[in-house]
mmCIF file of C-alpha atoms in Angstrom:
data_model
loop_
_atom_site.group_PDB
_atom_site.id
_atom_site.type_symbol
_atom_site.label_atom_id
_atom_site.label_comp_id
_atom_site.label_asym_id
_atom_site.label_seq_id
_atom_site.Cartn_x
_atom_site.Cartn_y
_atom_site.Cartn_z
ATOM 1 C CA ALA A 29 40.204 53.016 91.710
ATOM 2 C CA GLN A 30 40.259 54.074 95.356
ATOM 3 C CA GLU A 31 43.346 56.223 94.713
ATOM 4 C CA SER A 32 41.638 57.833 91.712
ATOM 5 C CA ARG A 33 38.604 58.662 93.824
ATOM 6 C CA GLY A 34 40.898 60.174 96.450
ATOM 7 C CA LEU A 35 42.634 62.376 93.905
ATOM 8 C CA GLY A 36 39.250 63.310 92.484
ATOM 9 C CA ASP A 37 38.062 64.438 95.916
ATOM 10 C CA VAL A 38 41.207 66.533 96.396
ATOM 11 C CA TYR A 39 40.717 68.174 92.978
ATOM 12 C CA LYS A 40 37.050 68.834 93.764
ATOM 13 C CA ARG A 41 37.882 70.497 97.098
ATOM 14 C CA GLN A 42 40.656 72.535 95.467
ATOM 15 C CA LYS A 43 38.314 73.723 92.729
ATOM 16 C CA GLU A 44 35.632 74.641 95.267
ATOM 17 C CA TYR A 45 38.192 76.621 97.269
ATOM 18 C CA MET A 46 39.465 78.432 94.178
ATOM 19 C CA ASP A 47 35.899 79.284 93.132
ATOM 20 C CA LEU A 48 35.292 80.708 96.600
ATOM 21 C CA ILE A 49 38.461 82.815 96.498
ATOM 22 C CA ASP A 50 37.678 84.036 92.974
ATOM 23 C CA ARG A 51 34.240 85.195 94.137
ATOM 24 C CA PHE A 52 35.782 86.930 97.138
ATOM 25 C CA VAL A 53 38.314 88.784 94.963
ATOM 26 C CA SER A 54 35.584 89.810 92.509
ATOM 27 C CA THR A 55 33.385 91.084 95.349
ATOM 28 C CA TYR A 56 36.217 92.836 97.252
ATOM 29 C CA PRO A 57 38.801 93.796 94.607
ATOM 30 C CA GLN A 58 40.523 96.287 96.947
ATOM 31 C CA CYS A 59 41.117 93.727 99.694
ATOM 32 C CA ALA A 60 44.792 92.767 99.558
ATOM 33 C CA GLU A 61 44.372 89.556 101.546
ATOM 34 C CA GLY A 62 42.227 87.943 98.846
ATOM 35 C CA TYR A 63 45.058 88.071 96.327
ATOM 36 C CA MET A 64 47.547 86.573 98.772
ATOM 37 C CA ARG A 65 45.151 83.762 99.668
ATOM 38 C CA ARG A 66 44.633 82.998 95.990
ATOM 39 C CA ALA A 67 48.346 83.081 95.176
ATOM 40 C CA THR A 68 49.121 80.260 97.596
ATOM 41 C CA PRO A 69 47.024 77.513 95.929
ATOM 42 C CA LEU A 70 48.023 78.840 92.499
ATOM 43 C CA ILE A 71 51.639 78.084 93.435
ATOM 44 C CA ASP A 72 50.630 74.574 94.490
ATOM 45 C CA MET A 73 48.953 74.213 91.078
ATOM 46 C CA ARG A 74 52.165 75.553 89.456
ATOM 47 C CA GLU A 75 50.340 78.424 87.803
ATOM 48 C CA TYR A 76 53.221 80.755 88.571
ATOM 49 C CA ASP A 77 52.351 83.650 86.247
ATOM 50 C CA LYS A 78 48.896 83.960 87.790
ATOM 51 C CA ALA A 79 50.339 83.650 91.303
ATOM 52 C CA ASN A 80 52.958 86.292 90.562
ATOM 53 C CA ALA A 81 50.291 88.691 89.265
ATOM 54 C CA ASP A 82 48.272 88.173 92.451
ATOM 55 C CA MET A 83 51.350 88.755 94.622
ATOM 56 C CA GLU A 84 52.113 92.015 92.793
ATOM 57 C CA LYS A 85 48.496 93.136 93.219
ATOM 58 C CA TYR A 86 48.685 92.202 96.883
ATOM 59 C CA LEU A 87 51.792 94.337 97.366
ATOM 60 C CA SER A 88 50.147 97.296 95.664
ATOM 61 C CA LEU A 89 47.144 97.137 98.013
ATOM 62 C CA VAL A 90 48.476 95.967 101.374
ATOM 63 C CA GLU A 91 48.772 98.711 103.987
ATOM 64 C CA ASP A 92 51.670 97.209 105.921
ATOM 65 C CA LYS A 93 54.254 97.161 103.144
ATOM 66 C CA ALA A 94 56.973 95.672 105.336
ATOM 67 C CA ASP A 95 54.842 92.693 106.266
ATOM 68 C CA GLY A 96 53.678 92.459 102.657
ATOM 69 C CA HIS A 97 57.235 92.081 101.388
ATOM 70 C CA TYR A 98 57.881 89.529 104.131
ATOM 71 C CA LYS A 99 54.913 87.383 103.097
ATOM 72 C CA VAL A 100 55.870 87.530 99.409
ATOM 73 C CA ALA A 101 59.448 86.553 100.272
ATOM 74 C CA SER A 102 58.142 83.669 102.379
ATOM 75 C CA LEU A 103 56.010 82.360 99.508
ATOM 76 C CA ILE A 104 58.899 82.548 97.051
ATOM 77 C CA HIS A 105 61.245 80.829 99.492
ATOM 78 C CA ASP A 106 58.732 78.067 100.194
ATOM 79 C CA LYS A 107 58.171 77.515 96.471
ATOM 80 C CA ILE A 108 61.904 77.104 95.838
ATOM 81 C CA ARG A 109 62.308 74.739 98.808
ATOM 82 C CA LEU A 110 59.188 72.651 98.292
ATOM 83 C CA GLN A 111 59.047 72.559 94.488
ATOM 84 C CA PRO A 112 62.724 72.250 93.518
ATOM 85 C CA ASP A 113 61.860 70.227 90.416
ATOM 86 C CA SER A 114 60.398 73.287 88.676
ATOM 87 C CA THR A 115 61.760 76.787 88.134
ATOM 88 C CA TYR A 116 60.195 80.182 87.559
ATOM 89 C CA GLU A 117 62.606 82.849 86.396
ATOM 90 C CA LYS A 118 60.835 85.682 88.220
ATOM 91 C CA TRP A 119 61.296 83.953 91.577
ATOM 92 C CA THR A 120 64.798 83.332 92.837
ATOM 93 C CA LEU A 121 66.410 83.341 96.257
ATOM 94 C CA ASP A 122 67.921 86.723 95.424
ATOM 95 C CA VAL A 123 64.431 88.062 94.705
ATOM 96 C CA ALA A 124 63.214 86.707 98.044
ATOM 97 C CA ALA A 125 66.179 88.340 99.781
ATOM 98 C CA SER A 126 65.454 91.681 98.080
ATOM 99 C CA HIS A 127 61.863 91.605 99.373
ATOM 100 C CA LEU A 128 63.209 91.011 102.868
ATOM 101 C CA ASP A 129 65.667 93.893 102.479
ATOM 102 C CA GLU A 130 62.665 96.076 101.607
ATOM 103 C CA ALA A 131 60.806 94.843 104.677
ATOM 104 C CA ILE A 132 63.807 95.494 106.927
ATOM 105 C CA ALA A 133 64.332 98.998 105.507
ATOM 106 C CA ILE A 134 60.663 99.975 105.864
ATOM 107 C CA ASN A 135 60.565 98.622 109.407
ATOM 108 C CA ALA A 136 63.752 100.516 110.324
ATOM 109 C CA ALA A 137 62.016 103.800 109.513
ATOM 110 C CA ARG A 138 59.256 103.154 112.031
ATOM 111 C CA ALA A 139 59.187 104.590 115.519
ATOM 112 C CA ASP A 140 61.019 102.483 118.090
ATOM 113 C CA GLY A 141 58.956 99.991 120.037
ATOM 114 C CA GLU A 142 58.470 96.333 120.865
ATOM 115 C CA ALA A 143 56.558 95.677 117.636
ATOM 116 C CA LYS A 144 59.368 97.162 115.556
ATOM 117 C CA THR A 145 61.952 94.979 117.309
ATOM 118 C CA ALA A 146 59.840 91.830 116.914
ATOM 119 C CA GLU A 147 59.239 92.468 113.229
ATOM 120 C CA ASP A 148 62.909 93.195 112.580
ATOM 121 C CA TRP A 149 63.798 89.877 114.231
ATOM 122 C CA LYS A 150 61.235 88.015 112.117
ATOM 123 C CA TYR A 151 62.387 89.531 108.837
ATOM 124 C CA LYS A 152 66.072 88.906 109.523
ATOM 125 C CA VAL A 153 65.513 85.322 110.625
ATOM 126 C CA LEU A 154 63.758 84.569 107.339
ATOM 127 C CA LYS A 155 66.537 86.284 105.395
ATOM 128 C CA ALA A 156 69.072 84.068 107.173
ATOM 129 C CA GLN A 157 66.993 81.022 106.206
ATOM 130 C CA VAL A 158 66.980 82.210 102.589
ATOM 131 C CA MET A 159 70.762 82.507 102.730
ATOM 132 C CA LEU A 160 70.997 78.967 104.093
ATOM 133 C CA THR A 161 68.873 77.679 101.233
ATOM 134 C CA LYS A 162 71.202 79.569 98.893
ATOM 135 C CA ARG A 163 74.128 77.895 100.707
ATOM 136 C CA ASP A 164 75.560 81.289 101.546
ATOM 137 C CA TYR A 165 76.457 80.154 105.044
ATOM 138 C CA ASP A 166 78.695 83.121 105.851
ATOM 139 C CA SER A 167 75.853 85.587 105.251
ATOM 140 C CA ALA A 168 73.389 83.492 107.234
ATOM 141 C CA ILE A 169 75.735 83.234 110.216
ATOM 142 C CA SER A 170 76.449 86.960 110.032
ATOM 143 C CA ILE A 171 72.718 87.728 110.242
ATOM 144 C CA TYR A 172 72.190 85.347 113.148
ATOM 145 C CA GLU A 173 75.166 86.759 115.040
ATOM 146 C CA SER A 174 73.906 90.323 114.518
ATOM 147 C CA LEU A 175 70.594 89.313 116.107
ATOM 148 C CA ASN A 176 72.431 87.914 119.108
ATOM 149 C CA GLU A 177 74.103 91.251 119.694
ATOM 150 C CA GLY A 178 70.825 92.913 120.659
ATOM 151 C CA GLU A 179 67.444 92.158 122.192
ATOM 152 C CA GLY A 180 66.879 89.351 119.700
ATOM 153 C CA ARG A 181 69.329 87.048 121.487
ATOM 154 C CA ALA A 182 67.661 83.668 121.942
ATOM 155 C CA PRO A 183 68.479 79.963 122.276
ATOM 156 C CA SER A 184 66.886 79.336 118.870
ATOM 157 C CA ILE A 185 69.357 81.728 117.236
ATOM 158 C CA TYR A 186 72.312 79.905 118.771
ATOM 159 C CA TYR A 187 70.788 76.649 117.562
ATOM 160 C CA SER A 188 70.549 78.078 114.033
ATOM 161 C CA ILE A 189 74.169 79.277 114.176
ATOM 162 C CA SER A 190 75.238 75.769 115.165
ATOM 163 C CA MET A 191 73.291 74.262 112.265
ATOM 164 C CA ALA A 192 74.728 76.793 109.803
ATOM 165 C CA LYS A 193 78.282 76.136 110.984
ATOM 166 C CA GLU A 194 77.729 72.411 110.604
ATOM 167 C CA MET A 195 76.419 72.928 107.064
ATOM 168 C CA ARG A 196 79.445 75.112 106.304
ATOM 169 C CA GLY A 197 81.756 72.297 107.376
ATOM 170 C CA ASP A 198 83.188 73.910 110.511
ATOM 171 C CA SER A 199 84.950 71.812 113.129
ATOM 172 C CA LEU A 200 82.781 70.036 115.678
ATOM 173 C CA ALA A 201 84.218 72.266 118.411
ATOM 174 C CA LEU A 202 82.880 75.352 116.593
ATOM 175 C CA VAL A 203 79.537 73.640 115.963
ATOM 176 C CA ILE A 204 79.150 72.683 119.632
ATOM 177 C CA GLU A 205 80.061 76.127 120.967
ATOM 178 C CA PRO A 206 76.745 77.831 120.041
ATOM 179 C CA MET A 207 74.836 74.919 121.566
ATOM 180 C CA ASP A 208 76.644 75.551 124.858
ATOM 181 C CA SER A 209 75.467 79.166 124.704
ATOM 182 C CA ALA A 210 71.912 78.154 123.836
ATOM 183 C CA ILE A 211 71.641 75.711 126.732
ATOM 184 C CA ALA A 212 73.178 78.210 129.165
ATOM 185 C CA MET A 213 70.376 80.659 128.328
ATOM 186 C CA PHE A 214 67.751 78.267 129.699
ATOM 187 C CA GLY A 215 69.206 78.451 133.185
ATOM 188 C CA ASP A 216 68.644 75.884 135.922
ATOM 189 C CA PRO A 217 66.323 74.071 136.263
ATOM 190 C CA MET A 218 65.957 73.740 132.513
ATOM 191 C CA PRO A 219 62.468 73.614 130.980
ATOM 192 C CA ARG A 220 61.301 70.664 128.906
ATOM 193 C CA GLU A 221 61.756 72.675 125.691
ATOM 194 C CA ALA A 222 65.515 72.653 126.295
ATOM 195 C CA GLY A 223 65.513 68.940 125.516
ATOM 196 C CA GLN A 224 65.972 69.364 121.770
ATOM 197 C CA TYR A 225 69.034 71.520 122.415
ATOM 198 C CA VAL A 226 70.546 69.090 124.912
ATOM 199 C CA ILE A 227 70.091 66.030 122.692
ATOM 200 C CA ARG A 228 71.618 67.802 119.686
ATOM 201 C CA ARG A 229 74.658 68.743 121.749
ATOM 202 C CA GLY A 230 74.882 65.154 122.974
ATOM 203 C CA LYS A 231 74.954 63.808 119.419
ATOM 204 C CA LEU A 232 77.592 66.355 118.416
ATOM 205 C CA LYS A 233 79.779 65.488 121.412
ATOM 206 C CA ALA A 234 79.494 61.808 120.548
ATOM 207 C CA ASP A 235 80.609 62.585 116.988
ATOM 208 C CA ALA A 236 83.553 64.479 118.477
ATOM 209 C CA GLY A 237 84.562 61.460 120.563
ATOM 210 C CA ARG A 238 83.586 63.155 123.821
ATOM 211 C CA TYR A 239 81.559 60.129 124.834
ATOM 212 C CA ARG A 240 81.150 60.644 128.565
ATOM 213 C CA GLU A 241 80.065 64.254 128.051
ATOM 214 C CA ALA A 242 77.629 63.002 125.417
ATOM 215 C CA VAL A 243 76.166 60.475 127.857
ATOM 216 C CA SER A 244 75.671 63.270 130.366
ATOM 217 C CA ASP A 245 73.609 65.192 127.798
ATOM 218 C CA TYR A 246 71.587 62.087 126.954
ATOM 219 C CA ASN A 247 70.893 61.656 130.662
ATOM 220 C CA LYS A 248 69.744 65.273 130.935
ATOM 221 C CA TYR A 249 67.488 64.822 127.917
ATOM 222 C CA CYS A 250 65.931 61.708 129.453
ATOM 223 C CA TYR A 251 65.300 63.616 132.678
ATOM 224 C CA LEU A 252 63.720 66.552 130.810
ATOM 225 C CA GLN A 253 61.421 64.107 129.003
ATOM 226 C CA ASN A 254 60.425 62.461 132.293
ATOM 227 C CA SER A 255 62.004 59.240 130.961
ATOM 228 C CA GLN A 256 59.405 59.139 128.172
ATOM 229 C CA VAL A 257 61.894 58.090 125.489
ATOM 230 C CA ASN A 258 61.834 55.377 122.824
ATOM 231 C CA ASP A 259 63.939 52.352 121.963
ATOM 232 C CA LEU A 260 66.124 54.348 119.548
ATOM 233 C CA PHE A 261 67.157 56.658 122.381
ATOM 234 C CA TYR A 262 68.305 53.710 124.517
ATOM 235 C CA TYR A 263 70.125 52.177 121.554
ATOM 236 C CA GLU A 264 71.964 55.426 120.749
ATOM 237 C CA ARG A 265 72.927 55.965 124.381
ATOM 238 C CA ALA A 266 74.115 52.355 124.640
ATOM 239 C CA VAL A 267 76.413 52.800 121.622
ATOM 240 C CA ILE A 268 77.860 56.003 123.093
ATOM 241 C CA GLU A 269 78.305 54.387 126.506
ATOM 242 C CA GLU A 270 80.072 51.432 124.924
ATOM 243 C CA ASN A 271 82.421 53.791 123.063
ATOM 244 C CA GLY A 272 83.048 55.560 126.367
ATOM 245 C CA ARG A 273 83.799 52.182 128.021
ATOM 246 C CA MET A 274 80.759 52.523 130.279
ATOM 247 C CA PHE A 275 79.892 48.885 129.647
ATOM 248 C CA GLN A 276 77.370 48.150 132.397
ATOM 249 C CA GLN A 277 75.325 51.247 131.545
ATOM 250 C CA ALA A 278 75.516 50.281 127.872
ATOM 251 C CA LEU A 279 74.286 46.780 128.636
ATOM 252 C CA ASP A 280 71.381 48.099 130.701
ATOM 253 C CA ASP A 281 70.374 50.486 127.908
ATOM 254 C CA ILE A 282 70.545 47.947 125.080
ATOM 255 C CA LYS A 283 68.425 45.558 127.152
ATOM 256 C CA LYS A 284 65.875 48.335 127.548
ATOM 257 C CA ALA A 285 65.937 48.975 123.785
ATOM 258 C CA ILE A 286 65.289 45.255 123.176
ATOM 259 C CA GLU A 287 62.481 45.281 125.708
ATOM 260 C CA LEU A 288 60.783 48.123 123.814
ATOM 261 C CA SER A 289 61.487 46.716 120.340
ATOM 262 C CA PRO A 290 62.172 42.965 120.611
ATOM 263 C CA ARG A 291 62.137 42.330 116.845
ATOM 264 C CA ASN A 292 64.952 44.684 115.913
ATOM 265 C CA PRO A 293 68.001 42.514 115.085
ATOM 266 C CA SER A 294 70.392 45.481 115.266
ATOM 267 C CA TYR A 295 69.767 45.723 118.990
ATOM 268 C CA TYR A 296 70.738 42.077 119.571
ATOM 269 C CA LEU A 297 73.918 42.531 117.563
ATOM 270 C CA GLU A 298 74.826 45.580 119.631
ATOM 271 C CA LYS A 299 74.085 43.611 122.803
ATOM 272 C CA ALA A 300 76.517 40.944 121.621
ATOM 273 C CA VAL A 301 79.214 43.541 120.971
ATOM 274 C CA ILE A 302 78.760 45.007 124.439
ATOM 275 C CA GLU A 303 78.766 41.600 126.150
ATOM 276 C CA VAL A 304 81.978 40.632 124.359
ATOM 277 C CA SER A 305 83.523 43.845 125.689
ATOM 278 C CA VAL A 306 82.327 43.068 129.205
ATOM 279 C CA ASN A 307 83.361 39.409 129.243
ATOM 280 C CA PRO A 308 85.178 38.349 126.053
ATOM 281 C CA VAL A 309 86.196 34.934 127.439
ATOM 282 C CA SER A 310 82.839 33.509 128.501
ATOM 283 C CA TYR A 311 80.726 35.013 125.726
ATOM 284 C CA THR A 312 80.316 32.322 123.046
ATOM 285 C CA HIS A 313 77.090 32.784 121.109
ATOM 286 C CA LEU A 314 74.268 35.119 120.187
ATOM 287 C CA THR A 315 70.594 34.109 120.381
ATOM 288 C CA LEU A 316 68.150 36.001 118.255
ATOM 289 C CA PRO A 317 64.391 35.873 118.924
#
């Protein structure tokens, strides 16, 4: 009954919102934004024909056609990603890509300036994401690499290249290489935001069997987070340290993981494995809490 009331409240709020948007569109029929705002909940409601009609009306009215095509492409892409259980023949990844091609072409005709460069970057990044969703990894990587040849070069682009190469099935060496470039861009001292890059590289190096290098990245991540890390971090670092035959460090880390999460049996099993490696003769039993 409580769940039914909750769903009823959601439906009521959705209906109130749709009524409000309908009144806005009726009052201001030449305002492009109203149609875009109405299309979004229509997609959530799976009323795709109505949403498509609103998106077409939006494109016919919006002044900034490049940004208009970008927003339509974004909606189509999100629908395909977030509602994969349903299809709508008018919306495909190729259609989303064609809208982005339109946005890129319109933007290219504008006078040079910072805004033009920023918009070009935004449109191409989304097109690369569309290509990733399509599993066209070569095209996605090509777009990302083209951005890194100009003013759009950024750690986030290198991160995306690394992810795309991993999805394509490239060797770990090729997947790690862009992460090296991304981290180098942060300089020294690295800001806190570099942490997500460092920890990803650490995991990749561990997968590649480069355990001591991986531990170094885990240490850097811990430093960047001011040691505000959880039990899973200590457990992962302990496993890597054990694989790298850094047994005392591994033992210290698994003890810390147990301290933070004393009811996780996996941590006690890992502690036993490490202690056997440290002293296989004297270690005779494992005590769980």
